[in-house]
Short mmCIF file of C-alpha atoms in Angstrom, two decimals:
data_model
loop_
_atom_site.label_atom_id
_atom_site.label_comp_id
_atom_site.label_asym_id
_atom_site.label_seq_id
_atom_site.Cartn_x
_atom_site.Cartn_y
_atom_site.Cartn_z
CA MET A 1 -14.93 -4.87 -27.52
CA PRO A 2 -12.10 -2.72 -28.93
CA MET A 3 -8.66 -2.98 -27.39
CA PRO A 4 -8.06 -0.25 -24.76
CA GLN A 5 -6.01 2.72 -25.87
CA ALA A 6 -2.85 1.98 -23.93
CA LEU A 7 0.77 1.14 -24.52
CA VAL A 8 1.10 -2.63 -24.39
CA GLU A 9 4.32 -4.60 -24.53
CA THR A 10 3.68 -8.22 -25.40
CA ASP A 11 7.20 -9.33 -26.35
CA GLN A 12 7.98 -10.62 -22.90
CA THR A 13 11.61 -10.20 -21.84
CA VAL A 14 11.20 -10.68 -18.08
CA PRO A 15 12.01 -14.25 -17.02
CA GLY A 16 10.30 -15.63 -13.95
CA LYS A 17 7.93 -18.10 -12.37
CA LEU A 18 4.94 -16.42 -14.03
CA ASN A 19 6.40 -15.92 -17.48
CA ASN A 20 3.65 -15.05 -19.99
CA LYS A 21 0.87 -15.57 -17.48
CA VAL A 22 -1.98 -13.07 -17.78
CA ALA A 23 -3.10 -11.40 -14.55
CA ILE A 24 -5.87 -9.01 -13.55
CA VAL A 25 -5.25 -6.98 -10.40
CA THR A 26 -8.03 -4.66 -9.27
CA GLY A 27 -7.16 -1.55 -7.31
CA SER A 28 -3.60 -1.65 -8.64
CA GLY A 29 -2.83 2.05 -8.93
CA ARG A 30 -1.65 2.45 -5.35
CA GLY A 31 -0.76 0.62 -2.17
CA ILE A 32 -1.03 -3.15 -1.95
CA GLY A 33 -2.53 -3.51 -5.43
CA ARG A 34 0.34 -1.57 -7.00
CA SER A 35 2.86 -3.79 -5.25
CA MET A 36 0.95 -6.90 -6.33
CA ALA A 37 1.01 -5.81 -9.98
CA LEU A 38 4.71 -4.95 -9.88
CA LYS A 39 5.55 -8.25 -8.17
CA LEU A 40 3.64 -10.33 -10.72
CA ALA A 41 5.18 -8.37 -13.60
CA SER A 42 8.67 -8.83 -12.17
CA GLU A 43 8.10 -12.58 -12.43
CA GLY A 44 6.98 -12.35 -16.06
CA ALA A 45 3.22 -11.89 -15.86
CA ARG A 46 1.40 -9.52 -18.19
CA VAL A 47 -0.97 -7.44 -16.12
CA VAL A 48 -4.35 -5.79 -16.58
CA LEU A 49 -4.26 -2.80 -14.23
CA ASN A 50 -7.40 -1.34 -12.70
CA ASP A 51 -8.00 1.68 -10.51
CA LEU A 52 -10.54 4.42 -9.98
CA ASP A 53 -7.82 6.94 -10.80
CA GLU A 54 -6.15 6.51 -14.18
CA VAL A 55 -3.14 8.69 -13.30
CA PRO A 56 -1.46 6.37 -10.76
CA ALA A 57 -2.51 3.30 -12.75
CA SER A 58 -0.80 4.76 -15.83
CA ALA A 59 2.35 5.29 -13.79
CA VAL A 60 2.32 1.62 -12.76
CA LYS A 61 1.78 0.59 -16.38
CA ASP A 62 4.75 2.68 -17.52
CA GLU A 63 6.93 1.25 -14.76
CA ILE A 64 6.10 -2.30 -15.82
CA ILE A 65 6.70 -1.63 -19.50
CA LEU A 66 9.99 0.17 -18.87
CA SER A 67 11.10 -2.92 -16.96
CA GLY A 68 10.40 -5.09 -20.00
CA GLY A 69 6.98 -6.37 -18.98
CA GLY A 70 3.49 -6.15 -20.38
CA ALA A 71 0.63 -4.06 -19.03
CA VAL A 72 -2.65 -2.52 -20.09
CA LEU A 73 -5.21 -0.32 -18.33
CA CYS A 74 -8.86 -0.98 -17.57
CA CYS A 75 -9.74 1.82 -15.17
CA GLY A 76 -13.05 2.40 -13.48
CA ASN A 77 -15.06 1.56 -10.38
CA VAL A 78 -15.27 -2.20 -9.84
CA ALA A 79 -18.59 -1.60 -8.05
CA ASN A 80 -20.18 -0.57 -11.37
CA SER A 81 -22.25 -3.33 -12.92
CA ASP A 82 -20.46 -3.23 -16.28
CA MET A 83 -16.90 -3.32 -14.92
CA ALA A 84 -16.61 -7.09 -14.60
CA ASP A 85 -17.17 -7.73 -18.29
CA LYS A 86 -14.77 -4.91 -19.19
CA LEU A 87 -11.97 -6.39 -17.10
CA ILE A 88 -12.29 -9.87 -18.55
CA ALA A 89 -12.63 -8.53 -22.10
CA THR A 90 -9.52 -6.39 -21.65
CA ALA A 91 -7.45 -9.40 -20.61
CA MET A 92 -8.62 -11.42 -23.59
CA ASP A 93 -8.35 -8.59 -26.12
CA ALA A 94 -4.90 -7.47 -25.00
CA PHE A 95 -3.25 -10.78 -24.06
CA ASN A 96 -5.60 -13.56 -25.22
CA GLY A 97 -5.62 -15.30 -21.87
CA LEU A 98 -6.41 -15.23 -18.17
CA ASP A 99 -4.32 -17.07 -15.59
CA ILE A 100 -4.40 -15.00 -12.41
CA LEU A 101 -7.20 -12.89 -10.98
CA ILE A 102 -6.67 -10.85 -7.82
CA ASN A 103 -9.70 -9.11 -6.30
CA ASN A 104 -7.99 -6.37 -4.31
CA ALA A 105 -9.87 -3.10 -4.91
CA GLY A 106 -11.57 -1.51 -1.93
CA TYR A 107 -11.61 1.09 0.80
CA THR A 108 -13.10 1.57 4.26
CA TRP A 109 -15.96 3.79 5.39
CA ASP A 110 -16.24 3.33 9.13
CA ASN A 111 -18.85 4.09 11.74
CA VAL A 112 -20.45 2.46 14.77
CA ILE A 113 -23.64 0.66 13.84
CA GLN A 114 -26.10 3.15 15.35
CA LYS A 115 -24.56 5.92 13.22
CA MET A 116 -23.93 3.90 10.06
CA THR A 117 -26.08 4.83 7.09
CA ASP A 118 -27.52 2.48 4.50
CA GLU A 119 -25.21 4.15 2.00
CA GLN A 120 -22.14 3.24 4.05
CA TRP A 121 -23.31 -0.36 4.45
CA ASP A 122 -24.21 -0.79 0.79
CA ALA A 123 -20.97 0.79 -0.43
CA MET A 124 -18.78 -1.68 1.47
CA ILE A 125 -20.83 -4.72 0.43
CA ARG A 126 -20.73 -3.59 -3.22
CA VAL A 127 -17.01 -2.97 -3.49
CA HIS A 128 -15.70 -5.79 -1.28
CA LEU A 129 -18.17 -8.58 -2.02
CA THR A 130 -20.52 -7.87 -4.93
CA ALA A 131 -17.73 -6.62 -7.21
CA PRO A 132 -15.55 -9.74 -6.77
CA PHE A 133 -18.64 -11.90 -7.26
CA ARG A 134 -19.44 -10.18 -10.55
CA ILE A 135 -15.84 -10.35 -11.76
CA LEU A 136 -15.59 -14.03 -10.98
CA ARG A 137 -18.97 -14.71 -12.58
CA ALA A 138 -17.79 -12.97 -15.74
CA ALA A 139 -14.52 -14.91 -15.66
CA GLN A 140 -16.12 -18.35 -15.36
CA PRO A 141 -16.95 -18.94 -19.06
CA VAL A 142 -13.49 -17.78 -20.08
CA ILE A 143 -11.70 -19.96 -17.54
CA ARG A 144 -13.86 -22.94 -18.45
CA ALA A 145 -13.08 -22.49 -22.17
CA LEU A 146 -9.36 -22.00 -21.57
CA ASN A 147 -9.25 -25.13 -19.42
CA SER A 148 -11.07 -27.12 -22.10
CA ALA A 149 -8.51 -25.99 -24.67
CA ASP A 150 -5.71 -27.04 -22.31
CA LEU A 151 -7.22 -30.49 -21.87
CA GLN A 152 -7.63 -30.93 -25.61
CA ALA A 153 -3.97 -30.00 -26.07
CA ASN A 154 -3.00 -32.49 -23.34
CA ARG A 155 -1.46 -29.83 -21.09
CA ARG A 156 -2.19 -28.97 -17.48
CA VAL A 157 -2.42 -25.28 -16.64
CA VAL A 158 -3.39 -24.28 -13.11
CA ARG A 159 -5.10 -20.90 -12.89
CA LYS A 160 -5.23 -18.81 -9.76
CA VAL A 161 -7.79 -16.63 -8.01
CA VAL A 162 -6.72 -14.61 -4.97
CA ASN A 163 -9.35 -12.70 -3.01
CA VAL A 164 -8.43 -10.08 -0.44
CA SER A 165 -9.96 -10.19 3.02
CA SER A 166 -9.00 -8.71 6.38
CA VAL A 167 -8.56 -9.62 10.02
CA SER A 168 -11.68 -7.51 10.48
CA GLY A 169 -13.57 -10.17 8.55
CA MET A 170 -12.10 -12.96 10.66
CA PHE A 171 -12.34 -11.43 14.13
CA GLY A 172 -14.56 -8.36 13.78
CA ASN A 173 -13.50 -4.78 14.49
CA ALA A 174 -15.42 -2.07 16.31
CA GLY A 175 -16.65 0.60 13.92
CA GLN A 176 -16.38 -1.65 10.86
CA VAL A 177 -19.53 -3.74 10.84
CA ASN A 178 -19.99 -3.06 7.11
CA TYR A 179 -16.39 -3.76 6.14
CA ALA A 180 -16.10 -6.79 8.44
CA ALA A 181 -19.30 -8.32 7.07
CA ALA A 182 -18.09 -7.91 3.48
CA LYS A 183 -14.65 -9.31 4.27
CA ALA A 184 -16.16 -12.29 6.07
CA GLY A 185 -18.34 -12.86 3.01
CA ILE A 186 -15.35 -12.95 0.66
CA MET A 187 -13.92 -15.84 2.66
CA GLY A 188 -17.14 -17.79 2.20
CA LEU A 189 -17.10 -16.98 -1.50
CA THR A 190 -13.51 -18.22 -1.68
CA MET A 191 -14.20 -21.57 -0.05
CA THR A 192 -17.28 -22.17 -2.18
CA LEU A 193 -15.64 -21.25 -5.46
CA ALA A 194 -12.66 -23.48 -4.68
CA LYS A 195 -15.12 -26.38 -4.72
CA GLU A 196 -16.82 -25.22 -7.91
CA TRP A 197 -13.68 -24.43 -9.91
CA GLY A 198 -11.40 -27.32 -8.95
CA ARG A 199 -12.66 -29.11 -12.04
CA PHE A 200 -11.26 -26.25 -14.12
CA ASN A 201 -7.78 -26.69 -12.59
CA THR A 202 -8.25 -23.34 -10.86
CA THR A 203 -7.28 -22.67 -7.26
CA VAL A 204 -9.20 -20.08 -5.25
CA ASN A 205 -7.57 -18.68 -2.13
CA CYS A 206 -7.77 -15.64 0.11
CA VAL A 207 -5.34 -13.38 1.97
CA ALA A 208 -6.56 -11.69 5.15
CA TYR A 209 -4.46 -8.63 5.88
CA GLY A 210 -3.74 -7.00 9.18
CA LEU A 211 -2.26 -3.54 9.59
CA ILE A 212 -0.54 -2.55 6.33
CA LYS A 213 1.00 0.87 5.68
CA THR A 214 -1.03 2.44 2.89
CA ARG A 215 -2.55 5.88 2.35
CA ALA A 216 -5.63 4.64 4.21
CA THR A 217 -3.61 4.03 7.39
CA SER A 218 -0.59 6.32 7.08
CA ALA A 219 -2.43 9.64 6.78
CA THR A 220 -3.31 11.33 10.06
CA SER A 221 -6.95 11.64 11.00
CA ASP A 222 -6.94 15.42 11.27
CA GLY A 223 -10.17 15.94 9.40
CA ASP A 224 -8.40 16.81 6.15
CA ALA A 225 -7.14 13.42 4.94
CA ALA A 226 -9.64 11.90 2.52
CA ILE A 227 -9.95 9.88 -0.66
CA ASP A 228 -12.29 10.71 -3.50
CA ILE A 229 -14.70 7.95 -4.44
CA GLU A 230 -16.47 9.28 -7.52
CA GLY A 231 -17.04 12.69 -5.96
CA ARG A 232 -17.66 11.47 -2.42
CA GLN A 233 -14.97 12.44 0.11
CA ILE A 234 -14.20 9.53 2.45
CA LYS A 235 -12.02 10.32 5.46
CA VAL A 236 -8.98 8.08 5.90
CA GLY A 237 -6.05 7.81 8.23
CA VAL A 238 -5.10 6.61 11.67
CA ASN A 239 -4.09 8.89 14.52
CA PRO A 240 -0.28 8.57 14.97
CA ASP A 241 -0.60 7.67 18.66
CA LEU A 242 -3.16 4.98 17.85
CA MET A 243 -0.94 3.73 15.02
CA THR A 244 1.96 3.35 17.44
CA MET A 245 -0.23 1.45 19.89
CA LEU A 246 -1.52 -0.84 17.14
CA GLU A 247 2.00 -1.60 15.93
CA ARG A 248 3.07 -2.55 19.46
CA SER A 249 0.39 -5.26 19.45
CA ILE A 250 1.92 -6.92 16.39
CA PRO A 251 4.40 -9.69 17.28
CA LEU A 252 6.78 -8.58 14.52
CA GLY A 253 6.65 -5.07 15.98
CA GLN A 254 5.51 -3.03 13.01
CA ALA A 255 2.87 -2.65 10.35
CA GLY A 256 3.48 -4.44 7.09
CA THR A 257 4.62 -2.74 3.91
CA PRO A 258 2.67 -3.00 0.65
CA GLU A 259 5.53 -5.10 -0.74
CA GLU A 260 5.26 -7.55 2.15
CA ALA A 261 1.50 -7.69 1.67
CA ALA A 262 1.94 -8.38 -2.03
CA GLY A 263 4.27 -11.25 -1.20
CA ALA A 264 1.48 -13.11 0.57
CA ALA A 265 -0.78 -12.95 -2.49
CA TYR A 266 2.15 -13.91 -4.71
CA LEU A 267 2.52 -17.19 -2.81
CA PHE A 268 -0.88 -18.25 -4.12
CA CYS A 269 0.06 -17.35 -7.71
CA ILE A 270 3.21 -19.41 -8.19
CA PRO A 271 3.44 -23.08 -9.25
CA GLU A 272 4.49 -24.16 -5.75
CA SER A 273 0.91 -23.52 -4.56
CA ASP A 274 -0.79 -25.45 -7.37
CA TYR A 275 -2.32 -27.92 -4.87
CA VAL A 276 -3.46 -25.30 -2.36
CA SER A 277 -7.07 -24.14 -2.68
CA GLY A 278 -9.90 -22.90 -0.51
CA GLN A 279 -7.54 -21.41 2.06
CA THR A 280 -7.29 -18.07 3.87
CA LEU A 281 -3.78 -16.93 4.73
CA LEU A 282 -3.27 -14.37 7.48
CA CYS A 283 -0.71 -11.70 6.57
CA THR A 284 -0.59 -9.91 9.90
CA GLY A 285 2.95 -9.98 11.27
CA GLY A 286 1.82 -12.65 13.73
CA LEU A 287 -1.29 -10.88 14.97
CA THR A 288 -4.05 -13.46 15.47
CA GLY A 289 -6.88 -11.25 16.67
CA ILE A 290 -7.89 -7.59 16.98
#
């Protein structure tokens, strides 16, 4: 597969705990994914950026490169059947490695069950569960080969997978039966893969987020706020009064920022977590149910 047409800086000048590690972060053009990519890059990782929209992803790439890091684009819908192979190939073609894989891409499409369509159900399962499954399936031969090379060279390299879940997947949430089911599934996938991939010196963990301030929650639900998913307009946003009420239920008193959310995933990527696997970390500001 030819190398993507993108500006790539491979002469790493950023020192850090992840120096010269190669990371894939899906959904990294905006919000939590953007903050994840910037955080990893600030610690020396070279990042494969993915988003539906190439414009914000390109801006993140430029920001990383201007800071002395390495980045390349692989944009497209992770729910497409060919996207998994493209992501893994991009990492290998651009940086000749794969050390960190964060399955973050997704969105919500809510409704109560009696009004939920098959399309809504299928869309959430595809993007939040089937897409990570396909990406991890495509990554397995690469991770296995890289680990074999490490063993032959008598070096121990611990690779990291971080899947993104939600408190909706842990506790359920009215109006989100599709999203909650998918996010519960990703936790099961995480625990199972931790058992399968331990022999490859690869940890597999999960972060379950609570209320985080992104475009999906910060926009007001006035009927106009929407995101474009390949031509389909999906309404987003939380009514300001409801947002205030939700924040009051959080022990820390406010919704999390994308940077704070990224910090939780980062904990699973650094050497200090090399012996932590199969776990789900709540990043909720202390909220333990919804």
